[in-house]
PDB file of C-alpha atoms in Angstrom:
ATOM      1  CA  UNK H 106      84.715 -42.234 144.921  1.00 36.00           C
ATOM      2  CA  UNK H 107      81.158 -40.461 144.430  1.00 41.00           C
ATOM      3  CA  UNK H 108      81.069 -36.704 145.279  1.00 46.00           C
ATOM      4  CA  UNK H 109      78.053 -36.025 147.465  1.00 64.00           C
ATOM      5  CA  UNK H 110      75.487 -33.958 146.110  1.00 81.00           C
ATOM      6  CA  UNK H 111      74.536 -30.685 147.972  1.00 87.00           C
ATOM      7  CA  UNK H 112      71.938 -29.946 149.283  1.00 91.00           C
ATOM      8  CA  UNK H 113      70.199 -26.362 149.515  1.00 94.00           C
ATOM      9  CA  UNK H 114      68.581 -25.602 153.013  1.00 94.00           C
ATOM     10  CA  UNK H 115      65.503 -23.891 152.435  1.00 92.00           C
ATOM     11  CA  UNK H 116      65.050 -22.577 155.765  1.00 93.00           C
ATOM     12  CA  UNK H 117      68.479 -20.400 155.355  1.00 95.00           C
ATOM     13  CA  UNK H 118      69.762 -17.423 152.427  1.00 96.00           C
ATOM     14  CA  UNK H 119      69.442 -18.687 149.644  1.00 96.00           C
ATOM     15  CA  UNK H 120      71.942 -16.687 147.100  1.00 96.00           C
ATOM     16  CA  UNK H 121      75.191 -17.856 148.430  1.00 96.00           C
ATOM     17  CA  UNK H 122      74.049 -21.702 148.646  1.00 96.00           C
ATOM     18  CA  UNK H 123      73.020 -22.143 145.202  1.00 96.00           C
ATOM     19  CA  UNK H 124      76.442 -21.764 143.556  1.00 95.00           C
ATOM     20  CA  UNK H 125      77.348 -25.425 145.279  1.00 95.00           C
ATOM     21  CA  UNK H 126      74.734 -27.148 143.116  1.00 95.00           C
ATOM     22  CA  UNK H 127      77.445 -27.044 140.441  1.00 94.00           C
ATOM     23  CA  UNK H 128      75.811 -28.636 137.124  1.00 93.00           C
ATOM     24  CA  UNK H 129      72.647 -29.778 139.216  1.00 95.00           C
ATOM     25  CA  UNK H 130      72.226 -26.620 139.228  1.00 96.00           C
ATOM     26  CA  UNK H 131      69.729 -25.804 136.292  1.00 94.00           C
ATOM     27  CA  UNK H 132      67.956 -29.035 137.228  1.00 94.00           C
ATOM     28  CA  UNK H 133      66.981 -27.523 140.654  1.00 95.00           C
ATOM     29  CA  UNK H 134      65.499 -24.278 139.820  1.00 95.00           C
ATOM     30  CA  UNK H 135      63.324 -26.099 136.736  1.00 93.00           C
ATOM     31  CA  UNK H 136      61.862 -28.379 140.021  1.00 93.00           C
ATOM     32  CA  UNK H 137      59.253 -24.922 140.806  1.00 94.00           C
ATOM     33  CA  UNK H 138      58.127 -24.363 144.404  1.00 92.00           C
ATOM     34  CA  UNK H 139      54.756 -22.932 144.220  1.00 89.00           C
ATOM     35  CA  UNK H 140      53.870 -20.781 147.250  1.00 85.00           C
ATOM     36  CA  UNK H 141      53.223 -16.779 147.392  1.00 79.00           C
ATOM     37  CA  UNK H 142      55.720 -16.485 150.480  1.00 84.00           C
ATOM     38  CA  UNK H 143      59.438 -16.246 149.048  1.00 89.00           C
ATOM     39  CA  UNK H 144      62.512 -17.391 150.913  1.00 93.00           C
ATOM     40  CA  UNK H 145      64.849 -15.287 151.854  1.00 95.00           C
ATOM     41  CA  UNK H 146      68.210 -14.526 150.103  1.00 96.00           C
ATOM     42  CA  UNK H 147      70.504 -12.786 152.304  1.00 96.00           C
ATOM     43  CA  UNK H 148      71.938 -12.470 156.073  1.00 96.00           C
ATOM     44  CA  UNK H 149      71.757  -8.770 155.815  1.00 96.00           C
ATOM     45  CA  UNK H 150      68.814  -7.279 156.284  1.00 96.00           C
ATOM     46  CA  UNK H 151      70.056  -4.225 153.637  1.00 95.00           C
ATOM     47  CA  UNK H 152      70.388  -6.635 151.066  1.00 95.00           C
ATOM     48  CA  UNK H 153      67.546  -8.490 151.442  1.00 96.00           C
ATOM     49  CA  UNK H 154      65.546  -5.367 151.100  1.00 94.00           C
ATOM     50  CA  UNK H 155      66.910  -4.557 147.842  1.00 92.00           C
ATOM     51  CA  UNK H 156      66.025  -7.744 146.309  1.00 94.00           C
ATOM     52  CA  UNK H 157      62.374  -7.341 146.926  1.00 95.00           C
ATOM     53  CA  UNK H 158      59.623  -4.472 145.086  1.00 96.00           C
ATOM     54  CA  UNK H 159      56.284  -4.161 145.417  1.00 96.00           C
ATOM     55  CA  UNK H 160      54.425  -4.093 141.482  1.00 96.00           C
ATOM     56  CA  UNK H 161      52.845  -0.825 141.978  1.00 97.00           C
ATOM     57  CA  UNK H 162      56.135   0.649 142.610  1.00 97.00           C
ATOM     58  CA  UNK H 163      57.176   0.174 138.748  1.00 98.00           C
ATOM     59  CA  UNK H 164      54.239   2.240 137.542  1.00 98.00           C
ATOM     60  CA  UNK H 165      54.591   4.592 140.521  1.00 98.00           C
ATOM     61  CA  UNK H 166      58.452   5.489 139.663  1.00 98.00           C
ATOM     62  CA  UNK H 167      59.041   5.353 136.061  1.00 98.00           C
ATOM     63  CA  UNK H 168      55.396   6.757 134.604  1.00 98.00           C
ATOM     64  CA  UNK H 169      56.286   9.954 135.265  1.00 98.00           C
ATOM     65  CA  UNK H 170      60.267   9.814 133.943  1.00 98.00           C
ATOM     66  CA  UNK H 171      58.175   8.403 130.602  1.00 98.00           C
ATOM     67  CA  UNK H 172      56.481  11.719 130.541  1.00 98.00           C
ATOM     68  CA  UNK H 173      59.367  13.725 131.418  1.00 98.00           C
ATOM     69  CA  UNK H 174      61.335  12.644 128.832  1.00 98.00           C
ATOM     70  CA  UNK H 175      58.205  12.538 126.383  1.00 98.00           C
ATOM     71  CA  UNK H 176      58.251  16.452 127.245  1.00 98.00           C
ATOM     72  CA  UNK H 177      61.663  16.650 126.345  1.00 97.00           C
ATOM     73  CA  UNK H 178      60.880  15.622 123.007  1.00 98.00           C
ATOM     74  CA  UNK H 179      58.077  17.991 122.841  1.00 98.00           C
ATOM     75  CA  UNK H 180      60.267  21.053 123.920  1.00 97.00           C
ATOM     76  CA  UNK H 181      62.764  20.125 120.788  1.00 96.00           C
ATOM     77  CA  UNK H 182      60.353  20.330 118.509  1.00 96.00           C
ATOM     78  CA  UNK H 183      58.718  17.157 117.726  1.00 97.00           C
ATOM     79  CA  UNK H 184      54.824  17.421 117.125  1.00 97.00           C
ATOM     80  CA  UNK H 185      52.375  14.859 119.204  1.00 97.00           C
ATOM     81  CA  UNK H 186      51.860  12.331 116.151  1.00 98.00           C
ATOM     82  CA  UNK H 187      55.503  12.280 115.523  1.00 98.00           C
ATOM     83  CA  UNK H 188      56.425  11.635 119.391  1.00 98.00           C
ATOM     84  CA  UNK H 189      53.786   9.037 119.163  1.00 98.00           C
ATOM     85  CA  UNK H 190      55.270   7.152 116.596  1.00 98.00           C
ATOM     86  CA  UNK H 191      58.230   7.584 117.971  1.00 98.00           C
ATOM     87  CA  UNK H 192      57.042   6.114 121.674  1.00 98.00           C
ATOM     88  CA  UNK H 193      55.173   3.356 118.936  1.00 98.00           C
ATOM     89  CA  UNK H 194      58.543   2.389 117.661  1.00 98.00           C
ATOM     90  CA  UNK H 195      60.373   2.492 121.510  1.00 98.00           C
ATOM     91  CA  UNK H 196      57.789   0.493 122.921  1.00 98.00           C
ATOM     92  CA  UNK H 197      58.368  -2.748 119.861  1.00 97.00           C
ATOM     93  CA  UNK H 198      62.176  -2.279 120.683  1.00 97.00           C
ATOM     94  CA  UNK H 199      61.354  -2.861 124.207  1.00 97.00           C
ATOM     95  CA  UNK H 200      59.440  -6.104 123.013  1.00 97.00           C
ATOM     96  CA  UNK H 201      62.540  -7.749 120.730  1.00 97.00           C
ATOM     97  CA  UNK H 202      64.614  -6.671 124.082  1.00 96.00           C
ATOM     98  CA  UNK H 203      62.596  -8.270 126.239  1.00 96.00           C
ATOM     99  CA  UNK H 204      62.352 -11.497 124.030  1.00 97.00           C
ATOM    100  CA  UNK H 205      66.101 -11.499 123.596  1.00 97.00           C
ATOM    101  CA  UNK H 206      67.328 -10.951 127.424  1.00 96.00           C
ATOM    102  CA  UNK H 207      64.898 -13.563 128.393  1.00 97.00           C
ATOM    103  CA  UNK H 208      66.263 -16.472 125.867  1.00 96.00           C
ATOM    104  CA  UNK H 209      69.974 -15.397 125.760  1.00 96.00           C
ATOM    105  CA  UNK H 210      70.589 -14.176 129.049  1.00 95.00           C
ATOM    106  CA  UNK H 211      67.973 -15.270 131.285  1.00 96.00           C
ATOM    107  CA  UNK H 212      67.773 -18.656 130.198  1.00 96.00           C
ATOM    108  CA  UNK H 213      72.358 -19.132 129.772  1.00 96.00           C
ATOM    109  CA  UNK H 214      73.219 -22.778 131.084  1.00 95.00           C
ATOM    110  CA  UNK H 215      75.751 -22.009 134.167  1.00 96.00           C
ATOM    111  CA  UNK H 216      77.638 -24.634 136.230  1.00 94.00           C
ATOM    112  CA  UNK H 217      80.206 -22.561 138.249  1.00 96.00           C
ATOM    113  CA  UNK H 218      79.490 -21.264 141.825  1.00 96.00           C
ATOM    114  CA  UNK H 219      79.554 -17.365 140.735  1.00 97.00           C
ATOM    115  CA  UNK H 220      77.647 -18.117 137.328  1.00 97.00           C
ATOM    116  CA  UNK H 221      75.202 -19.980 139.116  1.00 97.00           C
ATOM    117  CA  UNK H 222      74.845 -17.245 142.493  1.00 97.00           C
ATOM    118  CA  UNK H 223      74.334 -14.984 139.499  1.00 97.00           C
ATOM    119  CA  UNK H 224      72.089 -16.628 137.342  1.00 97.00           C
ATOM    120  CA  UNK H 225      69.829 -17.121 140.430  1.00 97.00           C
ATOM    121  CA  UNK H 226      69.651 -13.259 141.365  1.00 96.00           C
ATOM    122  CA  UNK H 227      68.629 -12.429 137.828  1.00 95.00           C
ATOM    123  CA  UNK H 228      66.415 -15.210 137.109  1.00 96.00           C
ATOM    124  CA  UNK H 229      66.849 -18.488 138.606  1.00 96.00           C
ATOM    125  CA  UNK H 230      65.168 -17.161 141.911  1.00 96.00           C
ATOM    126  CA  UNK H 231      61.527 -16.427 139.348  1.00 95.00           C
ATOM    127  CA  UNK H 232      61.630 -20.536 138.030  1.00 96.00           C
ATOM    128  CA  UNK H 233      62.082 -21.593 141.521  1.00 95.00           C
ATOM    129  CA  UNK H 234      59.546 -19.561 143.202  1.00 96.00           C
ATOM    130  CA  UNK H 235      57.442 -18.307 140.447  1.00 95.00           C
ATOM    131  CA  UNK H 236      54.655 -17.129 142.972  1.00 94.00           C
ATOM    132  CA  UNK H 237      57.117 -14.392 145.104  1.00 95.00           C
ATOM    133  CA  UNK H 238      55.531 -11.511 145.017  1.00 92.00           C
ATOM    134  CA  UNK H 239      58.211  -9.090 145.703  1.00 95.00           C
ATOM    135  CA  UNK H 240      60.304 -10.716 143.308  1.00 94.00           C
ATOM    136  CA  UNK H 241      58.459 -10.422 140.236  1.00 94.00           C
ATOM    137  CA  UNK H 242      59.714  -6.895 139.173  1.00 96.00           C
ATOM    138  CA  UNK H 243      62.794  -5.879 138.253  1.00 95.00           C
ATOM    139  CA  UNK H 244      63.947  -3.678 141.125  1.00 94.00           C
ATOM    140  CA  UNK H 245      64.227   0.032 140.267  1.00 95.00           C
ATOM    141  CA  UNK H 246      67.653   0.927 141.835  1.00 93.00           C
ATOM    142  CA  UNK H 247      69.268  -1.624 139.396  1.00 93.00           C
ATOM    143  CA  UNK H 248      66.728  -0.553 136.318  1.00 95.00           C
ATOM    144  CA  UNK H 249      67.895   3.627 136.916  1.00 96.00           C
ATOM    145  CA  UNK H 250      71.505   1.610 136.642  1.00 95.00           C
ATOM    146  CA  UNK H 251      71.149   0.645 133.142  1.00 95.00           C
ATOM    147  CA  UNK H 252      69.239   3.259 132.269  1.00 96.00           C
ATOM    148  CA  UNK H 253      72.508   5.603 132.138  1.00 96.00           C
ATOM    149  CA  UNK H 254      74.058   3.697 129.281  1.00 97.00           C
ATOM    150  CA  UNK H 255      71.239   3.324 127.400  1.00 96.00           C
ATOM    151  CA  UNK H 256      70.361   6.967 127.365  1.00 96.00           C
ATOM    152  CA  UNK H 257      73.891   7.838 126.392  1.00 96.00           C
ATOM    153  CA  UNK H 258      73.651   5.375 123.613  1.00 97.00           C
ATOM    154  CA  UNK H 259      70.305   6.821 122.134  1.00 97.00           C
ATOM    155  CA  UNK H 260      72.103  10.265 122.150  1.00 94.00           C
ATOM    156  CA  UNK H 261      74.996   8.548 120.029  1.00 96.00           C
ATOM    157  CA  UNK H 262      72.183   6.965 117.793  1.00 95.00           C
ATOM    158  CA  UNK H 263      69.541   9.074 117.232  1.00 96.00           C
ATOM    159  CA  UNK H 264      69.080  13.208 117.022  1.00 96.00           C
ATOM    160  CA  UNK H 265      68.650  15.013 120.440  1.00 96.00           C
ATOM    161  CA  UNK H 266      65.058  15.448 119.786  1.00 97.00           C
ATOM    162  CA  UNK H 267      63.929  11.655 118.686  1.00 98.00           C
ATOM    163  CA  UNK H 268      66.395  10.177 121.839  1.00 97.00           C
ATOM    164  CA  UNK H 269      64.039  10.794 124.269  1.00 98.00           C
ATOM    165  CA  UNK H 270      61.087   9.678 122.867  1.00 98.00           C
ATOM    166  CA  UNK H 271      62.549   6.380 122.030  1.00 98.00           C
ATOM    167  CA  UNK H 272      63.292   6.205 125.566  1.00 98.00           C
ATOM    168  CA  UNK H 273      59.806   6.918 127.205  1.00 98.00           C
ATOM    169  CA  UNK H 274      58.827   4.196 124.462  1.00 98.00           C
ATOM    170  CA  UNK H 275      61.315   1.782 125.697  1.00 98.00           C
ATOM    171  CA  UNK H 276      60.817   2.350 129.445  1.00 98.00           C
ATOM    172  CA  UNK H 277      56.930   2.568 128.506  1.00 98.00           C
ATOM    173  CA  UNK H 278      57.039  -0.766 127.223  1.00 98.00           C
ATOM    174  CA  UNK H 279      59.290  -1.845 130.415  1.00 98.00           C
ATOM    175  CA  UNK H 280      56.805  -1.007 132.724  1.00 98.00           C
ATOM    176  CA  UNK H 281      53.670  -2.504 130.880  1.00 97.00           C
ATOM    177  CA  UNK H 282      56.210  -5.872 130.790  1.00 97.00           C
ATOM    178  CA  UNK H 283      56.315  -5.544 134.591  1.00 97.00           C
ATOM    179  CA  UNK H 284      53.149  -4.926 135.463  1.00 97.00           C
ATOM    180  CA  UNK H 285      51.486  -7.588 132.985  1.00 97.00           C
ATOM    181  CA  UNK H 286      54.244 -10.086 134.095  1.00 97.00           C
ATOM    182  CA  UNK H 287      53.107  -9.532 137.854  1.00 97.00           C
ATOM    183  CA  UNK H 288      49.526  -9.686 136.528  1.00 97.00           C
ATOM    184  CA  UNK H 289      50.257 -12.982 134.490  1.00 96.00           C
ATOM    185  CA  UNK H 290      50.999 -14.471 137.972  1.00 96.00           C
ATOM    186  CA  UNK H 291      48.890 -13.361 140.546  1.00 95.00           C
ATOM    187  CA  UNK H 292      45.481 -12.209 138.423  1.00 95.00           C
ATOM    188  CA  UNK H 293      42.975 -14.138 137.174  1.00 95.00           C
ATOM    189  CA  UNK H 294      42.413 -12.532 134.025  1.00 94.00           C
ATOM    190  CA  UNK H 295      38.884 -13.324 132.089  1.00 92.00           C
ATOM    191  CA  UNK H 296      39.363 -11.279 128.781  1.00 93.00           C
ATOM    192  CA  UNK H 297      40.753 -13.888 126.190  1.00 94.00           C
ATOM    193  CA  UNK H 298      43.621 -11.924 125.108  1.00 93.00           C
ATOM    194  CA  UNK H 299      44.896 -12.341 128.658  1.00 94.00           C
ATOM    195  CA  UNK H 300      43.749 -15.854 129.499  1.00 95.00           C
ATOM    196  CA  UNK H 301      45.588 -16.734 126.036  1.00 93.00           C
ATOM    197  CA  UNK H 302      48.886 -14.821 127.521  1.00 94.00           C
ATOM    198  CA  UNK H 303      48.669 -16.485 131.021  1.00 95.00           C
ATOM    199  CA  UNK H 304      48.162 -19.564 129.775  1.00 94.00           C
ATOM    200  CA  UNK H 305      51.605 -19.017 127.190  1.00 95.00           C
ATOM    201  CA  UNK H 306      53.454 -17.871 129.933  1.00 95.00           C
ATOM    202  CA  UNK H 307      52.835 -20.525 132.747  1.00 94.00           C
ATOM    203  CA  UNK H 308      53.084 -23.160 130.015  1.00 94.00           C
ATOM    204  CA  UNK H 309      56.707 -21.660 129.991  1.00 95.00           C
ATOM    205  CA  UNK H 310      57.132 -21.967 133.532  1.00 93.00           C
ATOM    206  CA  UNK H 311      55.856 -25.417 133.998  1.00 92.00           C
ATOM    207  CA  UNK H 312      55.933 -27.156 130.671  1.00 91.00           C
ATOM    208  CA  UNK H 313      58.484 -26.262 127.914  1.00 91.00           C
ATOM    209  CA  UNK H 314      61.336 -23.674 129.689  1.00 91.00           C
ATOM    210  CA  UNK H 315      62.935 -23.651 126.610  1.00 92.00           C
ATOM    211  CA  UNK H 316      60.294 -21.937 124.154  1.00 94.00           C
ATOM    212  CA  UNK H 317      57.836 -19.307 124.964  1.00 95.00           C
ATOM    213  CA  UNK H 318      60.308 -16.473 126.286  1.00 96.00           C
ATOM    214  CA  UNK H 319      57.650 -13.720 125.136  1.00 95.00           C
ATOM    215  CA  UNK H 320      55.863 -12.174 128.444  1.00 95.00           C
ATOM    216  CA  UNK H 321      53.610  -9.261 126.575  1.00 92.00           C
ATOM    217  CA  UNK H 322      53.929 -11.152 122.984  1.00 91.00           C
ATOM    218  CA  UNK H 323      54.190 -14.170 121.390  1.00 93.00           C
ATOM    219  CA  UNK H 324      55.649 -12.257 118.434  1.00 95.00           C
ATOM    220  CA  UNK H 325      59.268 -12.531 118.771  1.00 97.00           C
ATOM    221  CA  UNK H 326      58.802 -16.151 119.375  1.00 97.00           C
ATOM    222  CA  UNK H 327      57.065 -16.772 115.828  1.00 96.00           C
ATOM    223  CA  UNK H 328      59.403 -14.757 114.399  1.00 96.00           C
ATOM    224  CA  UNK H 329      62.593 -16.668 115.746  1.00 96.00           C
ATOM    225  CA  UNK H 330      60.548 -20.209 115.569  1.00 95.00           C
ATOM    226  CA  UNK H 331      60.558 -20.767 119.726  1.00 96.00           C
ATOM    227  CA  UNK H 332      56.792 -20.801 120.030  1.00 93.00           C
ATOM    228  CA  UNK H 333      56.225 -23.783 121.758  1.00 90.00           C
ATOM    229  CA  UNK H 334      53.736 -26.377 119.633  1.00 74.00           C
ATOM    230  CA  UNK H 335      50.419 -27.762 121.543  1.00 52.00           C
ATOM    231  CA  UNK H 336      51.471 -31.318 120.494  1.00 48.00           C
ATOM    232  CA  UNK H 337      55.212 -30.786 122.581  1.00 45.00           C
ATOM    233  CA  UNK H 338      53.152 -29.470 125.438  1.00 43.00           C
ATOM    234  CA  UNK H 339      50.962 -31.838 125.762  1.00 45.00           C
ATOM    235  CA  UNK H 340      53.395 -34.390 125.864  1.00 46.00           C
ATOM    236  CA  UNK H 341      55.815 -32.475 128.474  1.00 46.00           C
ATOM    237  CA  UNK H 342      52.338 -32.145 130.772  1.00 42.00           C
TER     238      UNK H 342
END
């Protein structure tokens, strides 16, 4: 007896339907649907809200936490050139985090309804409509979240004075990640430094899903050999 495959209905929520796709799963959010106008995820009206951000919001929000904290720094002590080396260093940790969330999280192979519902709320949803505009930054309520751990794990790691400058540098780097993510989507950049990383990151999209997990950078990716080759995307195109 052959199990019928499900089908997801577009024109309803989306979050508790995927989960049924079982191992087809993965499959169907690698099949992208390319329009600006995402679907919608929940019933509720509350949650739905939640699950969409404007960009401008990122910068808007957590700019000025990047200089509070920066002042912080400043209060303790710590001279200008030494909080900018500081923010230099927070801002390349952001860059190996956001290289290693993407491939390791982001990217996990899930088969099981509740891996699968969650896979698509963190990442899932951005392969399958790549072009949603409102859900192309990480919303903030669930950023300020994880920001509580990570601040109380700086404190255990580094002196009160140098914590919160390695914040602002990681949460600096966050928001340039967000912003030039949105931008890598929805902006048609001429300068050749962003052609090159629009090009990178939509040959990730729609090419090779499996290298190129770099947003901002291609670094991390030559470092831990994942930078896709021209020959293997040409012959995925």
């Amino acid at each position: 007896m052959v199990a019928e495959r499900y089908t997801v209905d577009l024109n309803k929520p989306l979050v508790f339907q995927v989960g049924h796709l079982g191992e087809e799963y993965q499959e169907w959010i690698h099949q992208p649907i390319v329009c600006v106008e995402g679907p919608r995820f929940f019933e509720s009206d509350f949650w739905e809200f939640l699950t969409r951000t404007v960009w401008w919001a990122i910068p808007t929000i957590w700019l000025p936490v990047v200089c509070y904290v920066l002042s912080i720094s400043a209060r303790k002590g710590l001279t200008i050139p030494q909080i900018g080396l500081i923010v230099a260093f927070g801002v390349l940790t952001w860059t190996l985090l956001e290289y290693t969330l993407h491939r390791f999280l982001f990217h996990i192979q899930t088969k099981s309804y509740w891996a699968n519902t969650a896979h698509y709320l963190l990442h899932g949803c951005h392969h399958k409509h790549p072009q949603d505009g409102l859900r192309l930054v990480f919303p903030p309520t669930a950023t300020a979240i994880l920001l509580v751990p990570l601040w109380k794990l700086l404190h255990l790691l580094a002196t009160p004075a140098t914590a919160p400058a390695i914040l602002g540098g990681i949460l600096f780097g966050y928001v340039m990640y967000d912003i030039t993510h949105y931008y890598l989507h929805h902006g048609q950049p001429k300068e050749p430094t962003f052609k090159h990383l629009k090009k990178y990151h939509l040959n990730h999209h729609f090419r090779i899903q499996d290298k190129g997990y770099g947003i901002t950078s291609s670094l991390w990716d030559k470092v831990f050999g994942t930078l896709p080759g021209i020959k293997a995307a040409q012959k995925k195109s």
